[in-house]
mmCIF file of C-alpha atoms in Angstrom:
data_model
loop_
_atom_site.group_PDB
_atom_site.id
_atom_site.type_symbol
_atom_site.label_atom_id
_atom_site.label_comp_id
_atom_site.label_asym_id
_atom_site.label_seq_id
_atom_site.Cartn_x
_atom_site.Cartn_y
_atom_site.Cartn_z
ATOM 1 C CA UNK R 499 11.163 -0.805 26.350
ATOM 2 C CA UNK R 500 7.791 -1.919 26.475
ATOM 3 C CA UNK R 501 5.495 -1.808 22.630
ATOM 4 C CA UNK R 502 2.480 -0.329 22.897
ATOM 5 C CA UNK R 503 -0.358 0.327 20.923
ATOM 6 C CA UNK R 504 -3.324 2.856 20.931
ATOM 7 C CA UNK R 505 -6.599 1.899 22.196
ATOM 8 C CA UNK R 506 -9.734 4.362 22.360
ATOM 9 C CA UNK R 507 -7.166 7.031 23.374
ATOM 10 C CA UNK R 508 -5.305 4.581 25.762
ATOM 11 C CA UNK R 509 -1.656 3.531 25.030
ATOM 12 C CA UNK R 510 -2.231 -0.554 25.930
ATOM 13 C CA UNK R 511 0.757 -2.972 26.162
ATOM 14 C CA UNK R 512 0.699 -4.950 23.117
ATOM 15 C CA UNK R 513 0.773 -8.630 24.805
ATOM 16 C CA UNK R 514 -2.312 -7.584 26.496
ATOM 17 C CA UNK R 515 -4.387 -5.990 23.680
ATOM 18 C CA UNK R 516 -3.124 -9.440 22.172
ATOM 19 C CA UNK R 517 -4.274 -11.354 24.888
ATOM 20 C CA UNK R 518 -7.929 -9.631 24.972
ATOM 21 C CA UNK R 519 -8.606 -9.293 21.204
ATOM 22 C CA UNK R 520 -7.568 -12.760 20.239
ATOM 23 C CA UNK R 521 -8.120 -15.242 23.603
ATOM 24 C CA UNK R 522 -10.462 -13.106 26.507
ATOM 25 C CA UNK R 523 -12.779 -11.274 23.851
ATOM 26 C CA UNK R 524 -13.758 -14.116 21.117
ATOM 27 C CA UNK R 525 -17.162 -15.475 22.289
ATOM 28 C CA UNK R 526 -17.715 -13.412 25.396
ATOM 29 C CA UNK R 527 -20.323 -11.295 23.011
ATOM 30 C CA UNK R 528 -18.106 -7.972 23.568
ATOM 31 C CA UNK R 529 -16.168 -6.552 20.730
ATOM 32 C CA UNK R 530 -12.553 -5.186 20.926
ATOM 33 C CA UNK R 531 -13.858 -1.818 20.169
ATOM 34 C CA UNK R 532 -16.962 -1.987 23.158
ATOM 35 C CA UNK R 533 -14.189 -2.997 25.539
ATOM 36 C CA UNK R 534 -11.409 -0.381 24.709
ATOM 37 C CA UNK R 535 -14.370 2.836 25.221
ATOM 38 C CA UNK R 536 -15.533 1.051 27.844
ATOM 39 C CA UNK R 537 -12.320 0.768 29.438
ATOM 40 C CA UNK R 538 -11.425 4.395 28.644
ATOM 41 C CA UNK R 539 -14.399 5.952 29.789
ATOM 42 C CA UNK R 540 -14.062 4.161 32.824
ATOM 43 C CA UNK R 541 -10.301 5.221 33.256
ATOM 44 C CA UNK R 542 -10.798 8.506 32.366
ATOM 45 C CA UNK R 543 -14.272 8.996 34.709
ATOM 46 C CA UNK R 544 -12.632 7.310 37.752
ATOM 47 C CA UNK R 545 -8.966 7.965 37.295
ATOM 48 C CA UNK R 546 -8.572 11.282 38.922
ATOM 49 C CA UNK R 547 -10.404 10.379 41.750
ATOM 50 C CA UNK R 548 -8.532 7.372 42.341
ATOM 51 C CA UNK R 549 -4.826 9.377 41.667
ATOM 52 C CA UNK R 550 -5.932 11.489 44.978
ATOM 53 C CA UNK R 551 -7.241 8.005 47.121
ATOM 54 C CA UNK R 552 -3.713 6.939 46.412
ATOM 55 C CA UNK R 553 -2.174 10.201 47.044
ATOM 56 C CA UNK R 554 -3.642 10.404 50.057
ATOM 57 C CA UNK R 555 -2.633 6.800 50.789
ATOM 58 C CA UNK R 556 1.218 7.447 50.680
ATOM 59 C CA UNK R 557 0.164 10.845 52.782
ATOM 60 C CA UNK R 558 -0.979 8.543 55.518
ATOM 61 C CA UNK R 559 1.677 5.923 55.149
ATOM 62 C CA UNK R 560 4.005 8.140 55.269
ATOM 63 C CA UNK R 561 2.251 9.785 58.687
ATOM 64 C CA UNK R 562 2.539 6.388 60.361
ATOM 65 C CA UNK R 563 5.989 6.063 59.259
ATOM 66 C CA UNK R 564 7.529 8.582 60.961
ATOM 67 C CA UNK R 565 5.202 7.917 63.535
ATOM 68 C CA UNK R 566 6.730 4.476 64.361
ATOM 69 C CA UNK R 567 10.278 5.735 63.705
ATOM 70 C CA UNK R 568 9.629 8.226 66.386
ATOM 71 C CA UNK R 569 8.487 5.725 68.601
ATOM 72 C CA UNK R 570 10.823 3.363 68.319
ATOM 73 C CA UNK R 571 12.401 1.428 71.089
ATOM 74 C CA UNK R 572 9.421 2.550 72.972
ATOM 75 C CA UNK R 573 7.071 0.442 74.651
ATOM 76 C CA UNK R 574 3.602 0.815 72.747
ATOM 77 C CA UNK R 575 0.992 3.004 74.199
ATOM 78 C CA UNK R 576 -2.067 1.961 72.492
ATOM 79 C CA UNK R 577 -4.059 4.915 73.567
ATOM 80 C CA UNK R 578 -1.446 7.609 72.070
ATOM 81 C CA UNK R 579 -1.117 5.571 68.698
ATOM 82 C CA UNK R 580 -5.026 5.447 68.516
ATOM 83 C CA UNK R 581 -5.255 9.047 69.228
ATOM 84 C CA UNK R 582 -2.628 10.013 66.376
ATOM 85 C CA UNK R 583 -4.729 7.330 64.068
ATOM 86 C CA UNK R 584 -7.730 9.259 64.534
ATOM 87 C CA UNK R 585 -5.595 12.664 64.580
ATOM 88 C CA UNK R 586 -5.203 12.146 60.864
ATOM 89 C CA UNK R 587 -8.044 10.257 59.684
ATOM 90 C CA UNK R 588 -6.842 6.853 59.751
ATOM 91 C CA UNK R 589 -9.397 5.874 62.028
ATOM 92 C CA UNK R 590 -12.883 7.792 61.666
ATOM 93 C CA UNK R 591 -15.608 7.512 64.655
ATOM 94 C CA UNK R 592 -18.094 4.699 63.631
ATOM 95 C CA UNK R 593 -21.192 5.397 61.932
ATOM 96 C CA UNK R 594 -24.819 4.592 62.573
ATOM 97 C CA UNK R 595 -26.005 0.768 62.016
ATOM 98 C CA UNK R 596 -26.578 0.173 58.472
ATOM 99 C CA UNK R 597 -28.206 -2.777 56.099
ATOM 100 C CA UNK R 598 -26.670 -4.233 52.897
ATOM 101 C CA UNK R 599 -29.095 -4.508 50.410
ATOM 102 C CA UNK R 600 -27.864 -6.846 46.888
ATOM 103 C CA UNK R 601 -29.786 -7.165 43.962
ATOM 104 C CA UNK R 602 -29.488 -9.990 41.027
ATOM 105 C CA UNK R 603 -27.729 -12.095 43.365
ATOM 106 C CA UNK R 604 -27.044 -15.237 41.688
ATOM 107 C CA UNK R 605 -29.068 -18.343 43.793
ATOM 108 C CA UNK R 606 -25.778 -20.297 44.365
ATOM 109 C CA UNK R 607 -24.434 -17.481 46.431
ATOM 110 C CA UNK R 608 -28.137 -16.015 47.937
ATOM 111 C CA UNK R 609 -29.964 -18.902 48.360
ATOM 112 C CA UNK R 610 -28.655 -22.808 47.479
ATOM 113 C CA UNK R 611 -26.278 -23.738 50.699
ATOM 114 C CA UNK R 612 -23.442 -25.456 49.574
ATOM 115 C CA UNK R 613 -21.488 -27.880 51.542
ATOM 116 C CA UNK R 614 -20.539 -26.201 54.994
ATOM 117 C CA UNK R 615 -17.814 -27.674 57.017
ATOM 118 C CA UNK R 616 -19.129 -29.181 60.853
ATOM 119 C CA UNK R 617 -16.683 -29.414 63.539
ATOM 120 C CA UNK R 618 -17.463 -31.715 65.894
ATOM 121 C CA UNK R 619 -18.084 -30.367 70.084
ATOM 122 C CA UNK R 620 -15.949 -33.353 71.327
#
């Protein structure tokens, strides 16, 4: 059985609390106690939401699943399997053009090119 200990309300394995308060932590400029209520507000904001995006997940696997065991042996149609994709949201119609705006980019990745391989035409 695995040891745990309690965290800002979260039960934590104990090699990792380990791990974060004695190695990760030290001279990053974040205490233990920042990163555990950090952590747990974060778990606890975003965890319900992400419990249904995985529900719904095995919902769809499961779709496509039988899907392909009803199909099998068949030759593939691509239209009907696209149809049944978009049937149950798999595949949604695509949106209007967009832009991606970053901010606080670092340079290295925005703006300094780095070496870029060149394939020669011949």
């Amino acid at each position: 059985m695995t040891d745990r200990v309690e965290r800002s309300g979260l039960q934590v394995d104990t090699v990792l609390a380990t791990f974060l308060e004695e190695q990760a932590l030290p001279g990053s400029g974040v205490t233990p106690a920042a990163f555990w209520d950090s952590l747990s507000c974060l778990l606890h904001e975003f965890g319900p939401r992400n419990r249904a995006l995985l529900a719904r997940r095995d919902e769809l696997q499961t779709r496509i699943d039988d899907w392909h065991r009803a199909h099998a042996n068949q030759p593939h149609d691509h239209a009907a399997y696209k149809a049944f994709l978009e049937e149950i949201g798999y595949l949604l119609p695509e949106g209007p053009d967009f832009t991606i705006e970053t901010e606080n980019t670092d340079d290295e990745i925005a703006r300094i090119p780095g070496p870029q391989l060149v394939v020669p035409i011949t």
